[in-house]
């Protein structure tokens, strides 16, 4: 369950001592005098849990745990707490604020991102990466993870999957998070995310029905009447040879420009005949479609070809 953006923001504003809130349990004769009350299980942490954690962390500050009379290092962390650090990062994504996401990384944190060749080694460059990535409205879940804990550090590595709220696409990737405690807060010291290698070697799998479904993503973008959203469905080097313009459109700006005028007709399309071809990391849908112009009620048939390529974890239009 997602944490509220307010709660996530508070954790950065207060500089709370991550995973060190305390509460007294039972009578004074208990063998456990103070325990960590925030040890959420990934995917089941409630906003109430986080609120309790924040209240205790701010109110009581950092403490030393005692179990059966033995002192446990204040830098100790459990496997559940390590996994919960991913939920803090994922909840930061949900705020849509790149500043909050970048604040989850240590001062000298390193991000090796999935869809950028450039290592990000400071707050500004990490924020810059998430400025773009957050436009996809990503939300992640861990599918398979392996946790290791050391003296003042912890790591979580495995496979996660993102659902892109902006498009509905799902993307799997391998991940590694190394965490350290910095100024009393567990932060990401190293984050490596990479595409699944077998998908590169064998090609991204897609069915004929899924290829036809890509048209619906484009058609839904038309329905927003936002030319930027329509242009974002095209690949970085995408080419549009439009129906009602003699000018080939070969970049985001020129494609957006075409749809500024075309969307004034309030078009909605329907495929009448479709012929699909699938290759390695590309696919094609060609046939006949019909548009109903909401502004006039007029219906227009046309021949079409969409060639799609798999780019930055999404199927995009390479040629239209």
Tab-separated table of C-alpha atoms in Angstrom, residues 15-279:
chain	number	residue	atom	x	y	z
A	15	UNK	CA	15.500	14.045	9.225
A	16	UNK	CA	13.972	11.261	11.287
A	17	UNK	CA	16.162	8.496	12.636
A	18	UNK	CA	14.980	5.800	10.301
A	19	UNK	CA	13.777	2.626	11.977
A	20	UNK	CA	14.564	3.680	15.534
A	21	UNK	CA	11.133	4.600	17.031
A	22	UNK	CA	10.390	3.054	20.389
A	23	UNK	CA	7.388	1.968	22.419
A	24	UNK	CA	7.158	0.283	25.812
A	25	UNK	CA	5.513	-3.116	25.683
A	26	UNK	CA	3.937	-4.960	28.622
A	27	UNK	CA	4.941	-4.720	32.290
A	28	UNK	CA	8.288	-3.517	33.501
A	29	UNK	CA	9.408	-7.108	34.052
A	30	UNK	CA	9.470	-7.771	30.300
A	31	UNK	CA	12.833	-8.968	28.968
A	32	UNK	CA	12.467	-6.493	26.089
A	33	UNK	CA	12.610	-2.933	27.344
A	34	UNK	CA	12.382	-1.139	24.037
A	35	UNK	CA	11.697	-2.440	20.591
A	36	UNK	CA	11.452	-1.112	17.081
A	37	UNK	CA	7.740	-0.615	16.413
A	38	UNK	CA	8.148	0.002	12.707
A	39	UNK	CA	9.091	-3.179	10.921
A	40	UNK	CA	6.597	-3.236	8.029
A	41	UNK	CA	6.246	-6.082	5.592
A	42	UNK	CA	6.706	-4.937	1.987
A	43	UNK	CA	3.387	-4.329	0.287
A	44	UNK	CA	1.371	-4.315	3.552
A	45	UNK	CA	2.566	-1.171	5.319
A	46	UNK	CA	-0.292	1.174	6.175
A	47	UNK	CA	-0.265	4.933	6.441
A	48	UNK	CA	-1.141	4.465	10.124
A	49	UNK	CA	2.064	2.448	10.591
A	50	UNK	CA	4.095	5.221	9.009
A	51	UNK	CA	2.342	7.915	11.042
A	52	UNK	CA	3.132	6.016	14.249
A	53	UNK	CA	6.716	5.576	13.130
A	54	UNK	CA	7.083	9.275	12.333
A	55	UNK	CA	5.511	10.390	15.602
A	56	UNK	CA	7.781	8.145	17.683
A	57	UNK	CA	10.902	8.976	15.687
A	58	UNK	CA	10.427	12.734	16.015
A	59	UNK	CA	9.251	12.597	19.630
A	60	UNK	CA	11.742	10.200	21.174
A	61	UNK	CA	14.736	10.340	18.863
A	62	UNK	CA	17.316	7.611	18.462
A	63	UNK	CA	17.736	4.908	21.063
A	64	UNK	CA	19.625	1.713	21.749
A	65	UNK	CA	17.676	-1.535	21.716
A	66	UNK	CA	18.052	-3.995	24.592
A	67	UNK	CA	17.116	-7.623	24.181
A	68	UNK	CA	17.380	-9.937	27.223
A	69	UNK	CA	19.658	-7.409	28.853
A	70	UNK	CA	22.097	-7.288	25.922
A	71	UNK	CA	22.727	-4.047	24.075
A	72	UNK	CA	22.090	-4.165	20.323
A	73	UNK	CA	23.821	-1.663	18.069
A	74	UNK	CA	21.683	1.348	17.241
A	75	UNK	CA	22.735	0.785	13.621
A	76	UNK	CA	21.211	-2.708	13.543
A	77	UNK	CA	18.373	-3.377	11.135
A	78	UNK	CA	16.163	-6.385	10.448
A	79	UNK	CA	15.380	-7.950	7.079
A	80	UNK	CA	11.811	-6.622	7.250
A	81	UNK	CA	13.154	-3.131	7.873
A	82	UNK	CA	15.551	-3.410	4.930
A	83	UNK	CA	12.669	-4.408	2.670
A	84	UNK	CA	10.637	-1.496	4.055
A	85	UNK	CA	13.341	0.903	2.822
A	86	UNK	CA	12.255	-0.011	-0.711
A	87	UNK	CA	8.707	0.967	0.232
A	88	UNK	CA	9.945	4.385	1.375
A	89	UNK	CA	11.653	4.859	-1.995
A	90	UNK	CA	8.601	3.573	-3.882
A	91	UNK	CA	6.342	5.914	-1.896
A	92	UNK	CA	8.669	8.778	-2.796
A	93	UNK	CA	8.096	7.864	-6.466
A	94	UNK	CA	4.348	8.079	-5.848
A	95	UNK	CA	4.628	11.732	-4.821
A	96	UNK	CA	5.771	12.611	-8.365
A	97	UNK	CA	8.373	14.927	-6.819
A	98	UNK	CA	11.939	14.260	-7.999
A	99	UNK	CA	13.348	16.207	-5.028
A	100	UNK	CA	11.790	13.783	-2.567
A	101	UNK	CA	13.077	10.773	-4.504
A	102	UNK	CA	16.605	12.207	-4.723
A	103	UNK	CA	16.523	12.814	-0.969
A	104	UNK	CA	16.338	9.058	-0.390
A	105	UNK	CA	19.943	8.788	-1.634
A	106	UNK	CA	23.031	9.375	0.489
A	107	UNK	CA	25.164	12.495	0.028
A	108	UNK	CA	27.654	10.506	-2.047
A	109	UNK	CA	25.072	8.071	-3.390
A	110	UNK	CA	25.473	6.510	-6.829
A	111	UNK	CA	22.583	5.701	-9.174
A	112	UNK	CA	23.164	3.530	-12.246
A	113	UNK	CA	19.703	3.881	-13.805
A	114	UNK	CA	17.812	1.533	-16.094
A	115	UNK	CA	17.149	3.938	-18.957
A	116	UNK	CA	20.205	6.200	-18.941
A	117	UNK	CA	23.847	5.545	-19.804
A	118	UNK	CA	25.011	8.286	-17.426
A	119	UNK	CA	25.953	7.396	-13.830
A	120	UNK	CA	24.323	9.786	-11.362
A	121	UNK	CA	26.634	10.608	-8.459
A	122	UNK	CA	25.084	13.572	-6.655
A	123	UNK	CA	21.724	15.048	-5.671
A	124	UNK	CA	21.310	17.218	-8.766
A	125	UNK	CA	22.081	14.500	-11.310
A	126	UNK	CA	19.869	11.976	-9.492
A	127	UNK	CA	17.041	14.514	-9.385
A	128	UNK	CA	17.548	15.195	-13.100
A	129	UNK	CA	17.048	11.510	-13.919
A	130	UNK	CA	13.821	11.317	-11.949
A	131	UNK	CA	12.511	14.537	-13.530
A	132	UNK	CA	11.965	12.438	-16.662
A	133	UNK	CA	11.305	9.013	-15.152
A	134	UNK	CA	8.489	10.253	-12.899
A	135	UNK	CA	6.518	11.433	-15.945
A	136	UNK	CA	5.742	7.731	-16.493
A	137	UNK	CA	4.130	7.557	-13.007
A	138	UNK	CA	6.047	4.411	-12.027
A	139	UNK	CA	5.152	2.181	-9.106
A	140	UNK	CA	7.319	-0.794	-8.278
A	141	UNK	CA	7.032	-4.102	-6.501
A	142	UNK	CA	9.725	-6.588	-5.604
A	143	UNK	CA	9.226	-9.978	-7.221
A	144	UNK	CA	12.329	-11.707	-5.901
A	145	UNK	CA	14.757	-10.181	-3.405
A	146	UNK	CA	17.803	-11.211	-1.408
A	147	UNK	CA	18.809	-9.274	1.695
A	148	UNK	CA	22.226	-9.113	3.361
A	149	UNK	CA	23.034	-7.165	6.526
A	150	UNK	CA	26.449	-6.031	7.758
A	151	UNK	CA	27.879	-3.673	10.336
A	152	UNK	CA	26.267	-0.329	9.503
A	153	UNK	CA	25.159	-1.396	6.025
A	154	UNK	CA	22.543	-3.530	4.297
A	155	UNK	CA	21.833	-4.636	0.751
A	156	UNK	CA	18.723	-5.753	-1.105
A	157	UNK	CA	19.098	-7.220	-4.595
A	158	UNK	CA	16.880	-9.152	-6.973
A	159	UNK	CA	14.149	-8.495	-9.539
A	160	UNK	CA	11.474	-5.837	-9.425
A	161	UNK	CA	8.641	-4.857	-11.737
A	162	UNK	CA	7.279	-1.408	-12.454
A	163	UNK	CA	3.804	-0.514	-13.610
A	164	UNK	CA	3.876	2.751	-15.538
A	165	UNK	CA	0.703	4.582	-14.541
A	166	UNK	CA	0.934	6.899	-17.543
A	167	UNK	CA	0.752	4.048	-20.065
A	168	UNK	CA	-0.152	0.856	-18.218
A	169	UNK	CA	3.106	-0.791	-19.358
A	170	UNK	CA	4.846	-3.259	-17.043
A	171	UNK	CA	8.648	-3.439	-16.987
A	172	UNK	CA	10.866	-5.936	-15.155
A	173	UNK	CA	14.453	-5.164	-14.209
A	174	UNK	CA	17.252	-6.431	-11.979
A	175	UNK	CA	18.107	-4.250	-8.981
A	176	UNK	CA	20.646	-3.731	-6.221
A	177	UNK	CA	20.248	-1.303	-3.317
A	178	UNK	CA	23.103	-0.784	-0.863
A	179	UNK	CA	22.029	1.161	2.225
A	180	UNK	CA	24.080	3.000	4.827
A	181	UNK	CA	23.062	4.992	7.874
A	182	UNK	CA	23.769	8.682	7.357
A	183	UNK	CA	22.976	11.238	10.065
A	184	UNK	CA	20.752	8.671	11.746
A	185	UNK	CA	18.757	7.838	8.633
A	186	UNK	CA	19.098	4.812	6.358
A	187	UNK	CA	19.852	6.098	2.853
A	188	UNK	CA	20.633	4.560	-0.537
A	189	UNK	CA	24.393	4.574	-1.064
A	190	UNK	CA	24.315	2.587	-4.321
A	191	UNK	CA	21.396	1.762	-6.636
A	192	UNK	CA	21.933	-0.291	-9.776
A	193	UNK	CA	18.984	-1.065	-12.059
A	194	UNK	CA	19.329	-2.921	-15.367
A	195	UNK	CA	17.068	-4.494	-17.951
A	196	UNK	CA	16.568	-8.248	-18.032
A	197	UNK	CA	19.409	-9.612	-20.204
A	198	UNK	CA	17.362	-12.406	-21.766
A	199	UNK	CA	14.929	-9.844	-23.124
A	200	UNK	CA	17.854	-8.149	-24.880
A	201	UNK	CA	19.157	-11.419	-26.328
A	202	UNK	CA	15.811	-12.963	-27.242
A	203	UNK	CA	13.821	-9.813	-27.852
A	204	UNK	CA	10.928	-8.393	-25.853
A	205	UNK	CA	8.021	-10.811	-26.142
A	206	UNK	CA	4.699	-9.465	-27.405
A	207	UNK	CA	1.552	-11.115	-28.753
A	208	UNK	CA	-0.568	-10.057	-31.733
A	209	UNK	CA	-3.339	-8.878	-29.411
A	210	UNK	CA	-0.836	-6.819	-27.434
A	211	UNK	CA	0.432	-5.232	-30.669
A	212	UNK	CA	-3.125	-4.196	-31.533
A	213	UNK	CA	-3.474	-2.913	-27.985
A	214	UNK	CA	-0.669	-0.421	-28.647
A	215	UNK	CA	-3.040	1.392	-31.003
A	216	UNK	CA	-5.397	1.879	-28.047
A	217	UNK	CA	-2.617	3.601	-26.081
A	218	UNK	CA	-2.144	6.042	-28.969
A	219	UNK	CA	-5.907	6.478	-29.404
A	220	UNK	CA	-6.306	7.139	-25.670
A	221	UNK	CA	-3.590	9.787	-25.932
A	222	UNK	CA	-5.656	11.435	-28.696
A	223	UNK	CA	-8.637	11.480	-26.338
A	224	UNK	CA	-6.715	13.627	-23.836
A	225	UNK	CA	-6.477	16.375	-26.507
A	226	UNK	CA	-2.934	16.990	-25.240
A	227	UNK	CA	-0.441	17.053	-28.148
A	228	UNK	CA	2.484	16.408	-25.777
A	229	UNK	CA	0.934	13.147	-24.597
A	230	UNK	CA	0.353	12.022	-28.171
A	231	UNK	CA	3.906	12.950	-29.208
A	232	UNK	CA	5.264	11.015	-26.221
A	233	UNK	CA	3.914	7.798	-27.776
A	234	UNK	CA	6.555	8.122	-30.528
A	235	UNK	CA	10.135	6.854	-30.277
A	236	UNK	CA	13.060	9.254	-29.908
A	237	UNK	CA	13.777	8.931	-33.624
A	238	UNK	CA	10.192	8.294	-34.607
A	239	UNK	CA	8.860	9.364	-37.998
A	240	UNK	CA	5.287	10.506	-38.659
A	241	UNK	CA	4.022	10.860	-42.237
A	242	UNK	CA	0.681	12.457	-41.393
A	243	UNK	CA	-2.615	12.215	-43.247
A	244	UNK	CA	-3.274	15.934	-43.656
A	245	UNK	CA	0.234	17.417	-43.930
A	246	UNK	CA	2.935	17.173	-46.613
A	247	UNK	CA	5.708	17.663	-44.028
A	248	UNK	CA	7.406	14.559	-42.548
A	249	UNK	CA	7.644	14.891	-38.765
A	250	UNK	CA	10.884	13.446	-37.415
A	251	UNK	CA	11.228	14.679	-33.824
A	252	UNK	CA	9.122	15.330	-30.745
A	253	UNK	CA	8.599	19.022	-31.466
A	254	UNK	CA	7.420	18.600	-35.062
A	255	UNK	CA	5.157	15.655	-34.136
A	256	UNK	CA	3.651	17.688	-31.300
A	257	UNK	CA	3.123	20.585	-33.710
A	258	UNK	CA	1.086	18.397	-36.065
A	259	UNK	CA	-1.213	17.220	-33.319
A	260	UNK	CA	-1.829	20.759	-32.033
A	261	UNK	CA	-4.099	21.281	-35.046
A	262	UNK	CA	-5.289	17.711	-35.620
A	263	UNK	CA	-6.615	17.394	-32.062
A	264	UNK	CA	-8.916	20.363	-32.615
A	265	UNK	CA	-11.053	17.902	-34.621
A	266	UNK	CA	-11.387	15.688	-31.503
A	267	UNK	CA	-10.531	12.512	-33.395
A	268	UNK	CA	-11.151	8.994	-32.142
A	269	UNK	CA	-10.002	6.030	-34.188
A	270	UNK	CA	-11.115	2.453	-34.749
A	271	UNK	CA	-9.195	-0.273	-36.555
A	272	UNK	CA	-11.292	-1.958	-39.273
A	273	UNK	CA	-8.638	-4.286	-40.724
A	274	UNK	CA	-5.334	-5.215	-39.082
A	275	UNK	CA	-2.303	-7.251	-40.160
A	276	UNK	CA	0.369	-7.802	-37.506
A	277	UNK	CA	4.029	-8.792	-37.940
A	278	UNK	CA	6.355	-9.426	-34.969
A	279	UNK	CA	10.162	-9.358	-34.990
